Coordinates of C-alpha atoms and ligand atoms in Angstrom, one line a residue:
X1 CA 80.2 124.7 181.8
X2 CA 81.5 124.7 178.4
X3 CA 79.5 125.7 175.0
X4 CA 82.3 123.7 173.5
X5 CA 85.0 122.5 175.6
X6 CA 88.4 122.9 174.0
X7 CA 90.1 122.8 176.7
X8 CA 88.9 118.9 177.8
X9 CA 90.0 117.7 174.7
X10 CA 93.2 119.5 174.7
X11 CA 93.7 117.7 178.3
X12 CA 92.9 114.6 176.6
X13 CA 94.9 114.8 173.6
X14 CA 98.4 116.6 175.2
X15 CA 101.3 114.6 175.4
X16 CA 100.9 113.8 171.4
X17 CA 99.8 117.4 170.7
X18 CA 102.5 118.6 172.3
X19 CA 105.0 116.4 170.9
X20 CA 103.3 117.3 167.1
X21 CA 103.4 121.1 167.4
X22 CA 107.1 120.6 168.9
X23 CA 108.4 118.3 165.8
X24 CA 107.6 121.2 163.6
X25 CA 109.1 123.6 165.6
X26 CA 112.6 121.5 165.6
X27 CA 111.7 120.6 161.7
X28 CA 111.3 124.5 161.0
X29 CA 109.0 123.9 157.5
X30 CA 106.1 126.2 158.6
X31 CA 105.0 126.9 155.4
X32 CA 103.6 123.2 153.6
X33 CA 105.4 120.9 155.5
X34 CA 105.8 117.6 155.6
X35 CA 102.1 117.3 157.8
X36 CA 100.6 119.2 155.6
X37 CA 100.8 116.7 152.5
X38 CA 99.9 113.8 155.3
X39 CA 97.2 115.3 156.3
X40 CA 95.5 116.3 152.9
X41 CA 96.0 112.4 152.2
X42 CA 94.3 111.1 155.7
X43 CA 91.5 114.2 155.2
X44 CA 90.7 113.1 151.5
X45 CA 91.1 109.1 152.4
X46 CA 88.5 109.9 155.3
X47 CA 85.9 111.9 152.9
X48 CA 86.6 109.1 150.2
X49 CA 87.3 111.7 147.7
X50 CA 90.7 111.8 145.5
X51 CA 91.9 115.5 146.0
X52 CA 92.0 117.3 149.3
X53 CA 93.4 120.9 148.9
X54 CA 94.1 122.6 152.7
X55 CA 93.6 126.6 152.9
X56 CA 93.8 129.0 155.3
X57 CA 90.1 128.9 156.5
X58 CA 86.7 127.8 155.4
X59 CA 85.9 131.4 154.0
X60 CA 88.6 131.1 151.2
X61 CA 87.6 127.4 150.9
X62 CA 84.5 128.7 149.9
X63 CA 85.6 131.9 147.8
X64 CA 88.4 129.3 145.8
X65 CA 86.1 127.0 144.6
X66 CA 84.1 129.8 142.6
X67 CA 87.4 131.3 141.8
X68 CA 88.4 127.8 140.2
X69 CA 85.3 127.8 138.4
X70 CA 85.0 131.2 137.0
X71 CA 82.3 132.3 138.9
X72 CA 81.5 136.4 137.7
X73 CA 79.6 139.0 137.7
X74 CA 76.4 137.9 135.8
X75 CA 76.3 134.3 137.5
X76 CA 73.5 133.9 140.0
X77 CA 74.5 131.3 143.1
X78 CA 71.9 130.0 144.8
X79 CA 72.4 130.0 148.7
X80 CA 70.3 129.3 151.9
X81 CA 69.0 132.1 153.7
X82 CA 69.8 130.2 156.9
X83 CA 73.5 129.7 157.5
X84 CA 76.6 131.6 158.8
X85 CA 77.5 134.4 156.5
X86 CA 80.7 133.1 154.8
X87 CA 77.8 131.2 152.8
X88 CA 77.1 134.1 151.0
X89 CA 79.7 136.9 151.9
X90 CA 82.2 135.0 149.0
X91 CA 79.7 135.1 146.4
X92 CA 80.3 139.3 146.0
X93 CA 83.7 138.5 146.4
X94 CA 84.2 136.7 142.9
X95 CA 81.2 139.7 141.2
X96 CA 78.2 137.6 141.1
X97 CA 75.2 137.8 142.8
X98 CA 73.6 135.6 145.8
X99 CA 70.3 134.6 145.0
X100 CA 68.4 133.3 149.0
X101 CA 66.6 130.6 148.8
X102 CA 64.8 129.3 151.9
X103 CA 65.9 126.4 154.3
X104 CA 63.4 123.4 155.6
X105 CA 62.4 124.2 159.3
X106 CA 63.2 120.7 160.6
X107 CA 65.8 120.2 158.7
X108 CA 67.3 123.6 158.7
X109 CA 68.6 122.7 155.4
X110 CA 68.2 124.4 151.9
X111 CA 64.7 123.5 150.9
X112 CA 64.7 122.0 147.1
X113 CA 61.5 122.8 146.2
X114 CA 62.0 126.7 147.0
X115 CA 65.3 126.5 145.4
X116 CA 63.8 125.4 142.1
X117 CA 61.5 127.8 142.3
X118 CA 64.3 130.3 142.8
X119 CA 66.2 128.9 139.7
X120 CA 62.8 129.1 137.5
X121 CA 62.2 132.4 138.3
X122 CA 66.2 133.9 137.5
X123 CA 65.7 132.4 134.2
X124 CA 62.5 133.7 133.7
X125 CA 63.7 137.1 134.5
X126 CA 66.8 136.7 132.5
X127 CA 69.1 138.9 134.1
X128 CA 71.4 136.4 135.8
X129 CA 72.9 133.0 134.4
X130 CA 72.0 130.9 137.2
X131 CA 75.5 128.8 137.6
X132 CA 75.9 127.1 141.3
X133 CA 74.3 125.7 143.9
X134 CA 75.7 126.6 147.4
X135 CA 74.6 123.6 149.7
X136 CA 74.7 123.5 153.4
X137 CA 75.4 121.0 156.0
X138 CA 73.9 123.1 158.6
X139 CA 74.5 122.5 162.3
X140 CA 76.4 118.9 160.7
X141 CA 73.4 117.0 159.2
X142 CA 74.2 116.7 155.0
X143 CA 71.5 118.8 153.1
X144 CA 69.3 116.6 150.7
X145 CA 72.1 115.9 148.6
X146 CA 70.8 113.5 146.2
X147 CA 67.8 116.2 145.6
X148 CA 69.8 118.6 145.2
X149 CA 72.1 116.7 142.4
X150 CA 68.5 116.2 140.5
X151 CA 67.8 119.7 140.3
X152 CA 71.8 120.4 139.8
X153 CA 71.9 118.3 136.7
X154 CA 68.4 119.4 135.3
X155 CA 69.7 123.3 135.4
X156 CA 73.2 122.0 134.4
X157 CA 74.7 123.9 138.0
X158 CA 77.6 123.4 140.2
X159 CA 76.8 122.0 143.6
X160 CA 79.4 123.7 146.0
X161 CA 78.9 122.0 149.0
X162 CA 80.1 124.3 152.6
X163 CA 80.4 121.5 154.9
X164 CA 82.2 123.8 157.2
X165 CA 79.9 122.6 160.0
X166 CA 79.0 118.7 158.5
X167 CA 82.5 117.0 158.6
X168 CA 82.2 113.6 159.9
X169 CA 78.5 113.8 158.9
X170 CA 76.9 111.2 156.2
X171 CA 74.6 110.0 154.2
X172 CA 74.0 106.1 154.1
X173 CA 77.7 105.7 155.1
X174 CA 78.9 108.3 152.5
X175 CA 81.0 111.0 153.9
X176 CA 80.2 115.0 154.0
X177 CA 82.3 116.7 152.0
X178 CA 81.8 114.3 149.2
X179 CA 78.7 115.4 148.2
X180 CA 79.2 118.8 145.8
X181 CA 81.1 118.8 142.7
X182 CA 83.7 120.5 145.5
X183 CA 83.3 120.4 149.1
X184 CA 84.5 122.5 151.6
X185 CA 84.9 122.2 155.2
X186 CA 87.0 124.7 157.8
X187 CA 89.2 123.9 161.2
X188 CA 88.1 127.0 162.8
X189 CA 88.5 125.8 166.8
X190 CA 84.4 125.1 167.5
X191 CA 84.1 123.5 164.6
X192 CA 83.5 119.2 164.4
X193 CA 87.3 118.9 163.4
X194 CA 88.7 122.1 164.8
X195 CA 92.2 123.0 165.1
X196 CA 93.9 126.0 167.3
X197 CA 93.4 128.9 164.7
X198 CA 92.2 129.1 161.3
X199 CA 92.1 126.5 158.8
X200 CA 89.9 125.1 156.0
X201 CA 90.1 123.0 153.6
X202 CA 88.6 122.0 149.7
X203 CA 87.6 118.4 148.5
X204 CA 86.8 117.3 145.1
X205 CA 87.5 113.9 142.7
X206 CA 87.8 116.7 139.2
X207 CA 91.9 116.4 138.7
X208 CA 91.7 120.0 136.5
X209 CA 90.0 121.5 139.3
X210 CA 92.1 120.3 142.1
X211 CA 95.0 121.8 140.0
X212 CA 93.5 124.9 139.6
X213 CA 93.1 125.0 143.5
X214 CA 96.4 124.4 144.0
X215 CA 97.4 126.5 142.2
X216 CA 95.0 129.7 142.9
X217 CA 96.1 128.5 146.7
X218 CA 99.3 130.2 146.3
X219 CA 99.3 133.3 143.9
X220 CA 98.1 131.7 141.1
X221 CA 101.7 130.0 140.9
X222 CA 102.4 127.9 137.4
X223 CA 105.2 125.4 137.2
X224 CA 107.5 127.4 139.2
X225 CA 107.3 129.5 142.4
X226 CA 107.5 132.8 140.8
X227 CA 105.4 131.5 137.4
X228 CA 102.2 132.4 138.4
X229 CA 99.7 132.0 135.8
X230 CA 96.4 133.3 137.0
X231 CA 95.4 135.9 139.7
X232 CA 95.2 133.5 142.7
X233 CA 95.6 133.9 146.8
X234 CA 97.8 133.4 149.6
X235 CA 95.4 130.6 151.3
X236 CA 97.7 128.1 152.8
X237 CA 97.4 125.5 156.0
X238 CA 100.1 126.2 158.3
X239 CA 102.3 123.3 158.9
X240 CA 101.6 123.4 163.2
X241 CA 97.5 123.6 162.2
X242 CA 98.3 120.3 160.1
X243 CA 100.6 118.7 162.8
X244 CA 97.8 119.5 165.4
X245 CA 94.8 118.1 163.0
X246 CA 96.5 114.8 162.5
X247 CA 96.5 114.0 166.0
X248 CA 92.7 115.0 166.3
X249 CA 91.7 113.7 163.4
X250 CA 93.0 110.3 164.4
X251 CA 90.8 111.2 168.1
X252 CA 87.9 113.1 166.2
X253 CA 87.5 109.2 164.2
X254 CA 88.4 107.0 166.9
X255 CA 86.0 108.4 169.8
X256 CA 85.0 112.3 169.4
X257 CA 82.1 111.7 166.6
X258 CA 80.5 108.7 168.5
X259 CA 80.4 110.3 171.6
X260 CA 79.0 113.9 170.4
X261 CA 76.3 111.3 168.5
X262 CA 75.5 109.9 172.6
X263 CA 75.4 113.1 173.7
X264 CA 72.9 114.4 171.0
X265 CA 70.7 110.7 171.7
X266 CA 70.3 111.9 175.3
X267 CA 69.0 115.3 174.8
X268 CA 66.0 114.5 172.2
X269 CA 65.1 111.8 174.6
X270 CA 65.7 113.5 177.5
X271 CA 63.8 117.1 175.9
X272 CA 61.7 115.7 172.7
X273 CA 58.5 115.9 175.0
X274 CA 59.4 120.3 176.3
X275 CA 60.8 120.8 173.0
X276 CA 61.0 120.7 169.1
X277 CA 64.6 118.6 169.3
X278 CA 66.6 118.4 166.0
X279 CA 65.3 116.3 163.1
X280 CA 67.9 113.7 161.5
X281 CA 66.7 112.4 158.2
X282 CA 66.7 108.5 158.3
X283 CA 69.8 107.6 156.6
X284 CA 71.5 110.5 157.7
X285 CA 74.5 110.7 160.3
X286 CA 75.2 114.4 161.8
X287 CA 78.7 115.3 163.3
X288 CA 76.5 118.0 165.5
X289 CA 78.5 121.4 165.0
X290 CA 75.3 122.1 167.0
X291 CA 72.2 121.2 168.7
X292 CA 69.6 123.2 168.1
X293 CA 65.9 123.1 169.9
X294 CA 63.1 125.2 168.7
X295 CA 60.7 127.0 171.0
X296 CA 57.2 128.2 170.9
X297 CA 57.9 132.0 170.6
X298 CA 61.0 134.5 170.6
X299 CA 59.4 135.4 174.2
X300 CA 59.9 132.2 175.6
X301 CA 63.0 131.4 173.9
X302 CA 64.9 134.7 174.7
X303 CA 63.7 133.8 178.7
X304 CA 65.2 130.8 178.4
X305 CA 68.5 131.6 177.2
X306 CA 68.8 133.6 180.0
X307 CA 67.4 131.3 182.7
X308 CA 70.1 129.3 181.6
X309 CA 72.7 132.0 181.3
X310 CA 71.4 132.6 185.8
X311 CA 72.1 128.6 185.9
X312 CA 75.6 128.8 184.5
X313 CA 74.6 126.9 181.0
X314 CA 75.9 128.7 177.7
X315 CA 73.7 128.4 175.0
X316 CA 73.7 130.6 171.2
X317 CA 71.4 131.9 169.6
X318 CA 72.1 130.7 165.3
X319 CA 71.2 132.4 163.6
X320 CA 69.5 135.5 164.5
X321 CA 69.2 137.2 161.3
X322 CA 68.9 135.7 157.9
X323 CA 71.0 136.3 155.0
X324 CA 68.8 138.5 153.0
X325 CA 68.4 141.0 155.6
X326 CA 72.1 141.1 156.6
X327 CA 73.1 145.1 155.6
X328 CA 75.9 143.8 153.7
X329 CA 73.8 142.5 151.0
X330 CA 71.4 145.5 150.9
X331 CA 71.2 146.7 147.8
X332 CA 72.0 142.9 146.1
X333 CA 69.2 141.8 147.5
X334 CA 65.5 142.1 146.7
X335 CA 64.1 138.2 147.2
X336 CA 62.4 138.2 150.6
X337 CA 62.1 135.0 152.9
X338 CA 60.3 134.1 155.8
X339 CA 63.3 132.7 157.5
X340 CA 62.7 135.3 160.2
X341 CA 60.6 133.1 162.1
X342 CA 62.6 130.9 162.4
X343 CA 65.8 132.9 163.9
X344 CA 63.4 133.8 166.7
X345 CA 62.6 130.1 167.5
X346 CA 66.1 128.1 167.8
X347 CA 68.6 128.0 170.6
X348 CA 71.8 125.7 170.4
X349 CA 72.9 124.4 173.5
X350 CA 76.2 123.0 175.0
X351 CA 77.2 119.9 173.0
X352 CA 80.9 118.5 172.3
X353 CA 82.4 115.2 172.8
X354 CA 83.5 116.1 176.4
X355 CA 80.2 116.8 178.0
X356 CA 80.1 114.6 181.2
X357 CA 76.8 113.3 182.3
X358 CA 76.2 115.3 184.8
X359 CA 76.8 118.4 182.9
X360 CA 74.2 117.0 180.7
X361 CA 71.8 115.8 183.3
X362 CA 72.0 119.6 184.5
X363 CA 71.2 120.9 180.7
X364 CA 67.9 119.2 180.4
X365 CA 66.7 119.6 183.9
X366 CA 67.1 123.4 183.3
X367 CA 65.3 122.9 180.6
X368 CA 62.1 120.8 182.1
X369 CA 62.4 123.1 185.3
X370 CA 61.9 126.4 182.9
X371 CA 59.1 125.0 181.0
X372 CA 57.4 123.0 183.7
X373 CA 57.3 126.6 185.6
X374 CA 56.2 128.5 182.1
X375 CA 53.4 126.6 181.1
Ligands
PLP401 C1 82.3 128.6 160.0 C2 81.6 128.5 158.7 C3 82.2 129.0 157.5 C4 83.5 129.7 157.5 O1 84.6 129.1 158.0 P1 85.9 130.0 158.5 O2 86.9 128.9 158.7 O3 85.5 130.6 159.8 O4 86.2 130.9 157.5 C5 81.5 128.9 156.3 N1 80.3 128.3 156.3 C6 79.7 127.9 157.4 C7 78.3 127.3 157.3 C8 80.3 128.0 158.6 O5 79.7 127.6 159.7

């Protein structure tokens, strides 16, 4: 069994993918092709934003949008201590400092209250200009968003909003991605929309700031190719990446985000009584970049992994350490969180829109059988 089964979908989806990757080749515009441009269209049309600037992963989607906004050294960013490390790693990057703030436990998004507290306490210390908030669609369910706003516009911050895991995810039929004063998502393979490499891509309705992407997207180019203007990048989409994500795109609206939504429905009825099974917000859609159960105890959860792992079934364990005590950020760091707890807790298991039903029969059998034995 799969953790997430590219190969399915590529079965699915090969005569057109094919045919896609080979245009390009016969075209010969690698470098912001024709697909490209199309595909920024369909992506921002989809999100139902009015700029959609492609890069060259979700890590420099992330690091551009504070480049675009002048992020320095001084500026404090606000980021859950719960979340894959890009999150944080491109706050550094741009000289400011990441401030962790901690994440709901249901949820596992950033938790508003703690964040205001967070932002109180900067100012009160007056060392760092507190200047964005870095919002999370963890595991593909949006954060709070319209919380988050609130507190956004009553500190006058930024709401950057990684959505590298929550494309296709909502909020009362408003798309992820459309949520932060610029959104980010990335088309690394295992993620929702994934295609076969690296790829990312930025979102926002600001026309200065969509410029300034554009431009910081490719060496900080002006008017002209060898004008460049600002210190910028080399961050672009490859034209076979676009070519492939137009064809899954198409897939990933027509069939893939309904059936990863049947396939999460199935496990928390099939598991909510063994298991704490992931909590969706009412209101709120998730694209599932993964399914995540929390156990009783880091005992029982690292014995279940691997009772699994005897049974064939591949499960993850994200994330095991939270941001604050990552070594990289030693030394930046003094805020401590208790996100710890949780990292012993959850397990992600096996979801994508090519599970079969008996592969997911087997999942939560597994499961029953473990617990049933270890109770
Ligand atoms: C995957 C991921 C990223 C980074 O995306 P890449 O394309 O791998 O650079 C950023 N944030 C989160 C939450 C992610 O899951």
């Amino acid at each position: 069994m799969e953790f997430r089964d590219l190969k399915a979908q590529y079965n699915e989806l090969k005569g057109e993918i094919d045919e896609a990757i080979s245009d390009v080749l016969t075209e010969g515009n690698f470098i912001m092709g024709h697909q490209v441009i199309e595909l920024e269209r369909e992506l921002a049309d989809y999100v139902g934003v009015k700029h959609c600037i492609t890069c060259a992963n979700g890590t420099d989607a992330l690091e551009m949008a504070l480049m675009a906004w002048g992020i320095k050294e001084g500026d404090a960013v606000f980021v859950p201590d719960f979340t894959f490390f890009s999150s944080g790693e491109v706050v550094p990057l741009v000289g400011a400092t990441p401030v962790f703030v901690d994440v709901y436990d249901d949820t596992f998004n950033i938790n508003v209250e703690n964040l205001e507290k967070e932002i109180e306490r900067v100012i009160f210390e007056g060392v760092l200009r507190p200047r964005v908030i870095v919002a999370v669609d963890l595991f593909g369910q949006p954060a709070d968003h319209k919380k988050i706003r609130e507190i956004a516009e009553k500190y006058q911050l930024l709401v950057l909003e990684d959505s590298a895991q929550g494309f296709g995810g909502s909020i009362e039929g408003k798309k992820a991605c459309g949520f932060g004063d610029i959104g980010t998502t990335s088309f690394f393979p295992a993620k929702p929309l994934g295609c076969y490499g690296d790829g990312g891509a930025v979102f926002t309705n600001d026309d200065e700031w969509a410029g300034t992407l554009r431009s910081i997207r490719i060496h900080g180019k002006g008017t002209g190719k060898y004008d460049n203007v600002r210190i910028g990048r080399n961050s672009r989409l490859d034209t076979i990446q676009a070519a492939i994500l137009l064809v899954k795109l198409k897939n990933f609206k027509k069939v893939e985000l309904d059936r990863v939504n049947r396939v999460a429905e199935f496990y928390s009825k099939e598991l909510q009584e063994y298991v704490k099974v992931p909590y969706i917000k009412p209101g709120f859609y998730s694209s599932w970049a993964q399914y995540t159960i929390k156990l009783s105890n880091r005992r029982e959860r690292d014995s279940l992994k691997n009772y699994l792992k005897d049974k064939g079934i591949p499960s993850m364990v994200y994330y095991p350490k939270p941001m604050h005590l990552q070594e990289a950020f030693s030394g930046i760091v003094t805020k401590k969180t208790e996100e710890g707890v949780l990292c012993d807790l959850v397990l992600s298991l096996p979801i994508h829109p090519y599970l079969k039903e008996g592969e997911m029969w087997y999942v939560v059998n597994s499961i029953k059988n473990f617990l049933n034995d270890h109770l």
